[in-house]
CSV table of C-alpha atoms and ligand atoms in Angstrom, one decimal:
chain,number,residue,atom,x,y,z
W,1,MET,CA,18.8,-14.3,-10.7
W,2,LYS,CA,16.6,-14.4,-13.8
W,3,LYS,CA,14.9,-11.0,-14.2
W,4,PRO,CA,11.2,-11.5,-13.3
W,5,THR,CA,8.2,-10.5,-15.4
W,6,ILE,CA,5.5,-9.1,-13.2
W,7,LEU,CA,1.9,-9.2,-14.1
W,8,PHE,CA,-0.4,-6.8,-12.2
W,9,ILE,CA,-4.1,-7.6,-12.0
W,10,GLY,CA,-5.7,-4.3,-11.1
W,11,ALA,CA,-4.4,-0.9,-12.3
W,12,GLY,CA,-5.9,1.4,-9.7
W,13,ARG,CA,-4.3,3.8,-7.3
W,14,MET,CA,-2.3,1.2,-5.3
W,15,ALA,CA,-1.1,-0.7,-8.4
W,16,GLU,CA,0.0,2.6,-10.0
W,17,ALA,CA,1.9,3.6,-6.8
W,18,ILE,CA,3.7,0.3,-6.8
W,19,PHE,CA,4.6,0.0,-10.5
W,20,ALA,CA,5.6,3.7,-10.6
W,21,GLY,CA,8.0,3.0,-7.7
W,22,LEU,CA,9.4,-0.1,-9.5
W,23,VAL,CA,9.7,1.7,-12.8
W,24,LYS,CA,11.7,4.5,-11.1
W,25,ASN,CA,13.9,2.4,-8.9
W,26,SER,CA,14.1,-1.3,-10.0
W,27,MET,CA,13.8,-1.7,-13.7
W,28,ASP,CA,17.5,-2.9,-14.0
W,29,HIS,CA,16.3,-6.1,-12.2
W,30,ILE,CA,12.9,-6.5,-13.8
W,31,GLN,CA,12.2,-8.0,-17.3
W,32,GLU,CA,8.8,-6.5,-17.9
W,33,ILE,CA,5.8,-5.1,-16.0
W,34,ILE,CA,2.4,-6.0,-17.6
W,35,VAL,CA,-0.6,-4.2,-16.2
W,36,SER,CA,-4.3,-5.3,-16.6
W,37,ASN,CA,-7.6,-4.2,-15.2
W,38,ARG,CA,-11.3,-5.1,-15.5
W,39,SER,CA,-12.7,-2.5,-18.0
W,40,ASP,CA,-11.1,0.9,-17.8
W,41,ARG,CA,-9.1,0.9,-21.1
W,42,GLU,CA,-8.4,4.6,-21.0
W,43,ARG,CA,-6.7,4.2,-17.7
W,44,LEU,CA,-4.5,1.4,-19.0
W,45,GLN,CA,-3.5,3.5,-22.0
W,46,SER,CA,-2.6,6.4,-19.7
W,47,MET,CA,-0.5,4.0,-17.5
W,48,GLU,CA,1.3,2.8,-20.6
W,49,LYS,CA,2.1,6.4,-21.6
W,50,LYS,CA,3.0,7.7,-18.2
W,51,HIS,CA,5.1,4.8,-16.9
W,52,GLY,CA,6.1,2.8,-20.0
W,53,VAL,CA,4.5,-0.4,-18.7
W,54,SER,CA,3.0,-3.0,-21.0
W,55,ILE,CA,-0.8,-3.3,-20.8
W,56,THR,CA,-3.5,-5.8,-21.6
W,57,THR,CA,-7.2,-6.1,-21.0
W,58,ASP,CA,-7.0,-9.9,-20.6
W,59,TRP,CA,-4.6,-11.1,-17.9
W,60,LYS,CA,-5.3,-14.8,-18.5
W,61,PRO,CA,-2.9,-15.4,-21.4
W,62,GLU,CA,-0.2,-13.5,-19.6
W,63,VAL,CA,-0.2,-15.8,-16.6
W,64,LYS,CA,2.1,-18.4,-18.3
W,65,LEU,CA,4.6,-15.6,-19.2
W,66,ALA,CA,4.7,-14.2,-15.7
W,67,ASP,CA,7.1,-15.1,-12.9
W,68,VAL,CA,5.2,-12.9,-10.4
W,69,ILE,CA,1.4,-12.2,-10.4
W,70,LEU,CA,0.6,-9.1,-8.2
W,71,LEU,CA,-3.0,-8.9,-7.2
W,72,ALA,CA,-3.9,-5.2,-6.8
W,73,MET,CA,-7.7,-5.4,-7.3
W,74,PRO,CA,-10.3,-5.0,-4.5
W,75,PRO,CA,-10.4,-7.7,-1.8
W,76,GLY,CA,-14.0,-8.6,-2.7
W,77,VAL,CA,-13.0,-9.9,-6.2
W,78,HIS,CA,-10.1,-12.0,-5.0
W,79,SER,CA,-12.1,-15.2,-4.7
W,80,GLN,CA,-13.5,-15.0,-8.2
W,81,ILE,CA,-10.1,-14.1,-9.8
W,82,LEU,CA,-8.2,-16.8,-7.8
W,83,GLU,CA,-10.8,-19.3,-9.0
W,84,GLU,CA,-10.2,-18.3,-12.6
W,85,MET,CA,-6.4,-18.2,-12.1
W,86,SER,CA,-5.9,-21.4,-10.2
W,87,PRO,CA,-6.0,-23.8,-13.2
W,88,LEU,CA,-3.5,-21.5,-15.0
W,89,VAL,CA,-0.9,-21.3,-12.2
W,90,LYS,CA,2.2,-23.4,-12.5
W,91,GLY,CA,4.6,-22.3,-9.8
W,92,GLN,CA,4.3,-18.5,-10.3
W,93,PHE,CA,4.8,-16.4,-7.3
W,94,VAL,CA,1.4,-14.9,-6.4
W,95,ILE,CA,1.4,-11.7,-4.2
W,96,THR,CA,-1.6,-9.7,-3.0
W,97,VAL,CA,-1.7,-6.2,-1.7
W,98,ALA,CA,-5.3,-6.5,-0.7
W,99,ALA,CA,-6.5,-5.6,2.8
W,100,GLY,CA,-7.7,-8.7,4.6
W,101,ILE,CA,-6.3,-11.3,2.2
W,102,GLY,CA,-3.5,-13.1,4.0
W,103,PRO,CA,-1.2,-15.8,2.6
W,104,SER,CA,-3.3,-18.6,4.0
W,105,ASP,CA,-6.3,-17.3,1.9
W,106,LEU,CA,-4.2,-17.4,-1.2
W,107,GLU,CA,-2.8,-20.8,-0.4
W,108,GLN,CA,-6.3,-22.2,0.1
W,109,ARG,CA,-7.4,-21.0,-3.3
W,110,LEU,CA,-4.3,-21.8,-5.4
W,111,PRO,CA,-2.7,-25.2,-6.3
W,112,GLU,CA,-0.8,-27.0,-3.5
W,113,GLY,CA,2.7,-25.7,-3.3
W,114,THR,CA,2.1,-22.3,-4.9
W,115,PRO,CA,4.5,-19.7,-3.4
W,116,VAL,CA,2.5,-16.7,-2.2
W,117,ALA,CA,3.0,-13.5,-0.1
W,118,TRP,CA,1.0,-10.6,1.3
W,119,ILE,CA,2.3,-7.1,1.1
W,120,MET,CA,0.5,-4.2,2.8
W,121,PRO,CA,2.0,-1.1,1.2
W,122,ASN,CA,0.8,2.5,1.2
W,123,THR,CA,0.6,5.0,-1.6
W,124,ALA,CA,4.0,6.6,-0.8
W,125,ALA,CA,5.2,3.6,-2.8
W,126,ASP,CA,4.9,6.0,-5.7
W,127,LYS,CA,7.9,8.0,-4.3
W,128,GLY,CA,9.8,5.0,-3.1
W,129,GLU,CA,8.7,5.9,0.5
W,130,SER,CA,6.1,3.2,1.4
W,131,MET,CA,6.2,1.6,4.8
W,132,SER,CA,5.2,-1.9,3.7
W,133,LEU,CA,4.3,-4.8,5.9
W,134,TYR,CA,4.7,-8.3,4.5
W,135,ALA,CA,4.0,-11.9,5.3
W,136,PRO,CA,5.4,-14.7,3.1
W,137,GLY,CA,3.4,-17.9,2.7
W,138,LYS,CA,4.7,-21.4,3.6
W,139,ASN,CA,6.0,-22.3,0.1
W,140,VAL,CA,8.2,-19.3,-0.3
W,141,GLU,CA,11.8,-20.2,-0.9
W,142,GLU,CA,15.0,-18.1,-1.1
W,143,LYS,CA,14.5,-17.3,-4.8
W,144,HIS,CA,11.0,-15.9,-4.0
W,145,MET,CA,12.3,-13.9,-1.0
W,146,ARG,CA,14.8,-12.2,-3.4
W,147,ILE,CA,11.9,-11.2,-5.7
W,148,LEU,CA,9.8,-10.1,-2.8
W,149,GLN,CA,12.7,-8.0,-1.4
W,150,LEU,CA,13.3,-6.5,-4.9
W,151,ILE,CA,9.6,-5.4,-5.0
W,152,LEU,CA,9.6,-4.1,-1.4
W,153,ASP,CA,12.9,-2.3,-1.8
W,154,GLY,CA,11.7,-0.6,-5.0
W,155,ILE,CA,8.8,1.0,-3.2
W,156,GLY,CA,10.3,1.9,0.2
W,157,GLU,CA,11.0,0.4,3.6
W,158,SER,CA,9.5,-2.9,4.8
W,159,GLU,CA,8.9,-5.0,7.8
W,160,LYS,CA,8.3,-8.8,7.9
W,161,LEU,CA,5.4,-9.7,10.2
W,162,THR,CA,3.1,-12.6,10.9
W,163,GLU,CA,-0.1,-12.8,8.9
W,164,GLU,CA,-2.1,-11.9,12.1
W,165,GLN,CA,0.1,-8.9,12.7
W,166,VAL,CA,-0.4,-7.6,9.1
W,167,HIS,CA,-4.2,-7.9,9.7
W,168,ASP,CA,-3.8,-5.9,12.9
W,169,LEU,CA,-1.5,-3.2,11.6
W,170,THR,CA,-3.2,-2.6,8.2
W,171,ALA,CA,-4.7,0.6,9.8
W,172,ILE,CA,-1.4,1.9,11.0
W,173,THR,CA,0.7,1.8,7.8
W,174,GLY,CA,-1.9,1.1,5.0
W,175,SER,CA,-4.7,3.5,6.0
W,176,ALA,CA,-3.2,6.0,8.4
W,177,PRO,CA,-1.7,8.1,5.6
W,178,ALA,CA,-5.4,9.0,4.9
W,179,PHE,CA,-5.8,9.9,8.6
W,180,LEU,CA,-2.8,12.1,8.4
W,181,TYR,CA,-3.9,13.7,5.1
W,182,ARG,CA,-7.3,14.5,6.7
W,183,PHE,CA,-5.5,16.2,9.6
W,184,VAL,CA,-3.5,18.2,7.0
W,185,GLU,CA,-6.7,19.2,5.1
W,186,LEU,CA,-8.2,20.5,8.3
W,187,LEU,CA,-5.1,22.5,9.3
W,188,GLU,CA,-5.0,24.0,5.8
W,189,ASN,CA,-8.7,24.9,6.1
W,190,ALA,CA,-7.9,26.6,9.4
W,191,ALA,CA,-5.0,28.5,7.9
W,192,THR,CA,-7.0,29.9,5.0
W,193,GLU,CA,-9.4,31.5,7.5
W,194,HIS,CA,-6.6,34.0,8.2
W,195,GLY,CA,-6.2,35.8,4.9
W,196,ILE,CA,-3.7,33.5,3.2
W,197,SER,CA,-4.2,31.6,-0.1
W,198,ARG,CA,-4.8,27.9,-0.5
W,199,GLU,CA,-1.3,27.6,-2.0
W,200,GLN,CA,0.3,29.4,1.0
W,201,ALA,CA,-1.7,27.2,3.4
W,202,LYS,CA,-0.4,24.1,1.5
W,203,LYS,CA,3.2,25.3,1.8
W,204,LEU,CA,2.9,26.1,5.5
W,205,VAL,CA,1.3,22.9,6.5
W,206,GLY,CA,3.3,20.7,4.0
W,207,GLN,CA,6.6,21.9,5.3
W,208,MET,CA,5.5,21.7,8.9
W,209,VAL,CA,4.6,18.0,8.3
W,210,TYR,CA,7.8,17.3,6.4
W,211,GLY,CA,9.9,18.9,9.1
W,212,SER,CA,8.2,16.9,11.7
W,213,ALA,CA,8.6,13.7,9.7
W,214,VAL,CA,12.3,14.4,9.3
W,215,MET,CA,12.6,14.8,13.1
W,216,LEU,CA,10.9,11.5,13.6
W,217,LYS,CA,12.9,9.8,10.9
W,218,ALA,CA,16.1,11.0,12.7
W,219,GLY,CA,15.0,8.7,15.5
W,220,SER,CA,13.5,11.1,18.0
W,221,ASP,CA,10.7,9.9,20.1
W,222,ALA,CA,7.3,11.4,19.3
W,223,LYS,CA,6.5,12.0,23.0
W,224,GLU,CA,9.8,13.8,23.4
W,225,LEU,CA,9.3,15.9,20.3
W,226,ARG,CA,5.8,16.8,21.5
W,227,GLU,CA,7.2,17.9,24.8
W,228,GLN,CA,9.9,20.1,23.2
W,229,VAL,CA,7.1,22.0,21.4
W,230,THR,CA,4.9,22.3,24.4
W,231,SER,CA,6.2,25.1,26.5
W,232,PRO,CA,4.9,24.6,30.1
W,233,GLY,CA,1.7,26.6,30.5
W,234,GLY,CA,2.1,27.9,27.0
W,235,ALA,CA,0.1,28.1,23.8
W,236,THR,CA,0.5,24.5,22.5
W,237,ALA,CA,-0.6,23.1,25.8
W,238,ALA,CA,-3.8,25.0,25.5
W,239,GLY,CA,-4.4,23.4,22.1
W,240,LEU,CA,-3.5,19.9,23.3
W,241,ASP,CA,-5.9,20.4,26.2
W,242,VAL,CA,-8.7,20.7,23.6
W,243,PHE,CA,-7.5,17.3,22.1
W,244,SER,CA,-7.9,15.8,25.5
W,245,GLU,CA,-11.3,17.4,26.1
W,246,TYR,CA,-12.6,16.0,22.8
W,247,GLN,CA,-11.0,12.6,23.4
W,248,PHE,CA,-8.6,12.6,20.5
W,249,GLU,CA,-7.0,9.5,22.0
W,250,LYS,CA,-10.3,7.6,21.7
W,251,ILE,CA,-11.0,8.9,18.2
W,252,VAL,CA,-7.6,7.5,17.0
W,253,SER,CA,-8.0,4.2,18.8
W,254,GLU,CA,-11.6,3.7,17.5
W,255,ALA,CA,-10.5,4.7,14.0
W,256,VAL,CA,-7.8,2.1,14.0
W,257,LYS,CA,-10.2,-0.6,15.3
W,258,ALA,CA,-12.9,0.3,12.7
W,259,THR,CA,-10.3,0.2,9.9
W,260,ASN,CA,-8.9,-3.2,10.8
W,261,LYS,CA,-12.4,-4.6,11.4
W,262,LYS,CA,-13.5,-3.5,7.9
W,263,ALA,CA,-10.2,-4.8,6.4
W,264,ARG,CA,-10.8,-8.2,7.9
W,265,GLU,CA,-14.3,-8.3,6.5
W,266,GLY,CA,-13.0,-7.5,3.0
W,267,HIS,CA,-13.4,-10.9,1.5
F,1,LIG,N1,-5.2,2.6,-1.9
F,1,LIG,C1,-4.4,2.3,-0.9
F,1,LIG,O1,-3.8,3.2,-0.2
F,1,LIG,C2,-4.1,0.9,-0.6
F,1,LIG,C3,-4.8,-0.2,-1.2
F,1,LIG,N2,-4.5,-1.5,-0.9
F,1,LIG,C4,-5.2,-2.5,-1.6
F,1,LIG,O2,-5.0,-2.4,-3.0
F,1,LIG,C5,-6.1,-2.9,-3.7
F,1,LIG,C6,-6.6,-1.9,-4.7
F,1,LIG,O3,-7.0,-0.7,-4.1
F,1,LIG,P1,-7.0,0.7,-4.8
F,1,LIG,O4,-5.9,0.8,-5.8
F,1,LIG,O5,-7.2,1.7,-3.8
F,1,LIG,O6,-8.4,0.5,-5.6
F,1,LIG,P2,-8.8,1.2,-7.1
F,1,LIG,O7,-10.3,1.2,-7.0
F,1,LIG,O8,-8.1,2.4,-7.3
F,1,LIG,O9,-8.3,0.1,-8.1
F,1,LIG,C7,-8.9,-1.2,-8.3
F,1,LIG,C8,-8.4,-1.8,-9.5
F,1,LIG,O10,-8.8,-3.2,-9.6
F,1,LIG,C9,-9.4,-3.4,-10.9
F,1,LIG,N3,-10.4,-4.5,-10.8
F,1,LIG,C10,-11.6,-4.4,-10.1
F,1,LIG,N4,-12.2,-5.6,-10.3
F,1,LIG,C11,-11.5,-6.4,-11.1
F,1,LIG,C12,-11.6,-7.6,-11.7
F,1,LIG,N5,-12.7,-8.4,-11.5
F,1,LIG,N6,-10.6,-8.1,-12.5
F,1,LIG,C13,-9.5,-7.3,-12.8
F,1,LIG,N7,-9.3,-6.1,-12.3
F,1,LIG,C14,-10.3,-5.6,-11.4
F,1,LIG,C15,-10.0,-2.1,-11.3
F,1,LIG,O11,-10.2,-2.1,-12.7
F,1,LIG,P3,-11.3,-1.2,-13.5
F,1,LIG,O12,-11.0,0.2,-13.1
F,1,LIG,O13,-11.2,-1.6,-14.9
F,1,LIG,O14,-12.6,-1.6,-12.8
F,1,LIG,C16,-8.9,-1.1,-10.8
F,1,LIG,O15,-7.8,-1.1,-11.8
F,1,LIG,C17,-7.2,-3.3,-2.7
F,1,LIG,O16,-7.2,-4.6,-2.5
F,1,LIG,C18,-6.7,-2.5,-1.4
F,1,LIG,O17,-7.1,-3.2,-0.2
F,1,LIG,C19,-3.6,-1.8,0.0
F,1,LIG,C20,-2.9,-0.8,0.7
F,1,LIG,C21,-3.1,0.6,0.5
F,2,LIG,O1,-9.0,1.7,2.1
F,2,LIG,C1,-8.7,0.5,1.9
F,2,LIG,O2,-9.5,-0.4,2.0
F,2,LIG,C2,-7.2,0.2,1.6
F,2,LIG,C3,-6.6,-0.7,2.5
F,2,LIG,C4,-5.4,0.1,3.2
F,2,LIG,C5,-5.5,1.4,2.5
F,2,LIG,N1,-6.4,1.4,1.6
């Protein structure tokens, strides 16, 4: 397979997590990573220095050099960028990571036959630990699937789903890291109320979350793990009763719904 040149449009947090993951794990199979954004030149320069990627403030001339164009800008600017890009696209593989922009949206806005795909990653891509959902478009062939897999494998684990499923699971893998981090922040705050430093709180909570993630990753069921911790009539049960009293289940279910609703409205 010819090593692909990948052009990023957007150099924000998600773009950086992806190209950082690719630079660490996949550069043997990639010709070049070119990164562009709208206006933040300083950020581009810092990305060049930190990750060794090529940078440009004008993505348009780079389109003809690219095998893959990876859209990592906000959902709301996709229609404008795709309109500008469409006349320049000649068979390049166009991938978006934007919430709410499925392959059928890309196909509608790009020349007939353009191979496209949608990846919904998360920021753990930076450490090669993303859980990425993906949905290829109808013109994706074997050679595009190999490139898609190269990108997905460079940033972590992945699961192929339908376009509708990616819409409906954006909250679970794309946004829920923020839910988890919010939970961590609150536990850290609670910990510092008891005479320990922020650093100590960070260590306590971080290792607790890491250990729990390792147990889950080993294949154990979350319900079973919860029950192992919850001694009958004991301390944890008293804490979990408060979760029920304040309808934690409803909070999570409503947060997932609100996230997916907003994601679908994103363009
Ligand atoms: N953050 C996350 O965890 C996840 C994000 N995503 C998706 O990733 C995308 C980016 O999100 P995120 O990285 O958080 O956002 P950021 O705000 O961090 O980054 C947005 C980037 O897009 C660039 N940009 C904005 N408008 C244009 C334009 N008209 N032309 C070219 N570049 C433009 C910005 O450039 P400049 O700074 O110069 O304005 C910036 O580099 C979104 O579509 C989001 O849905 C998906 C999964 C997870
Ligand atoms: O907050 C957002 O809109 C993006 C989509 C998934 C995670 N971050």
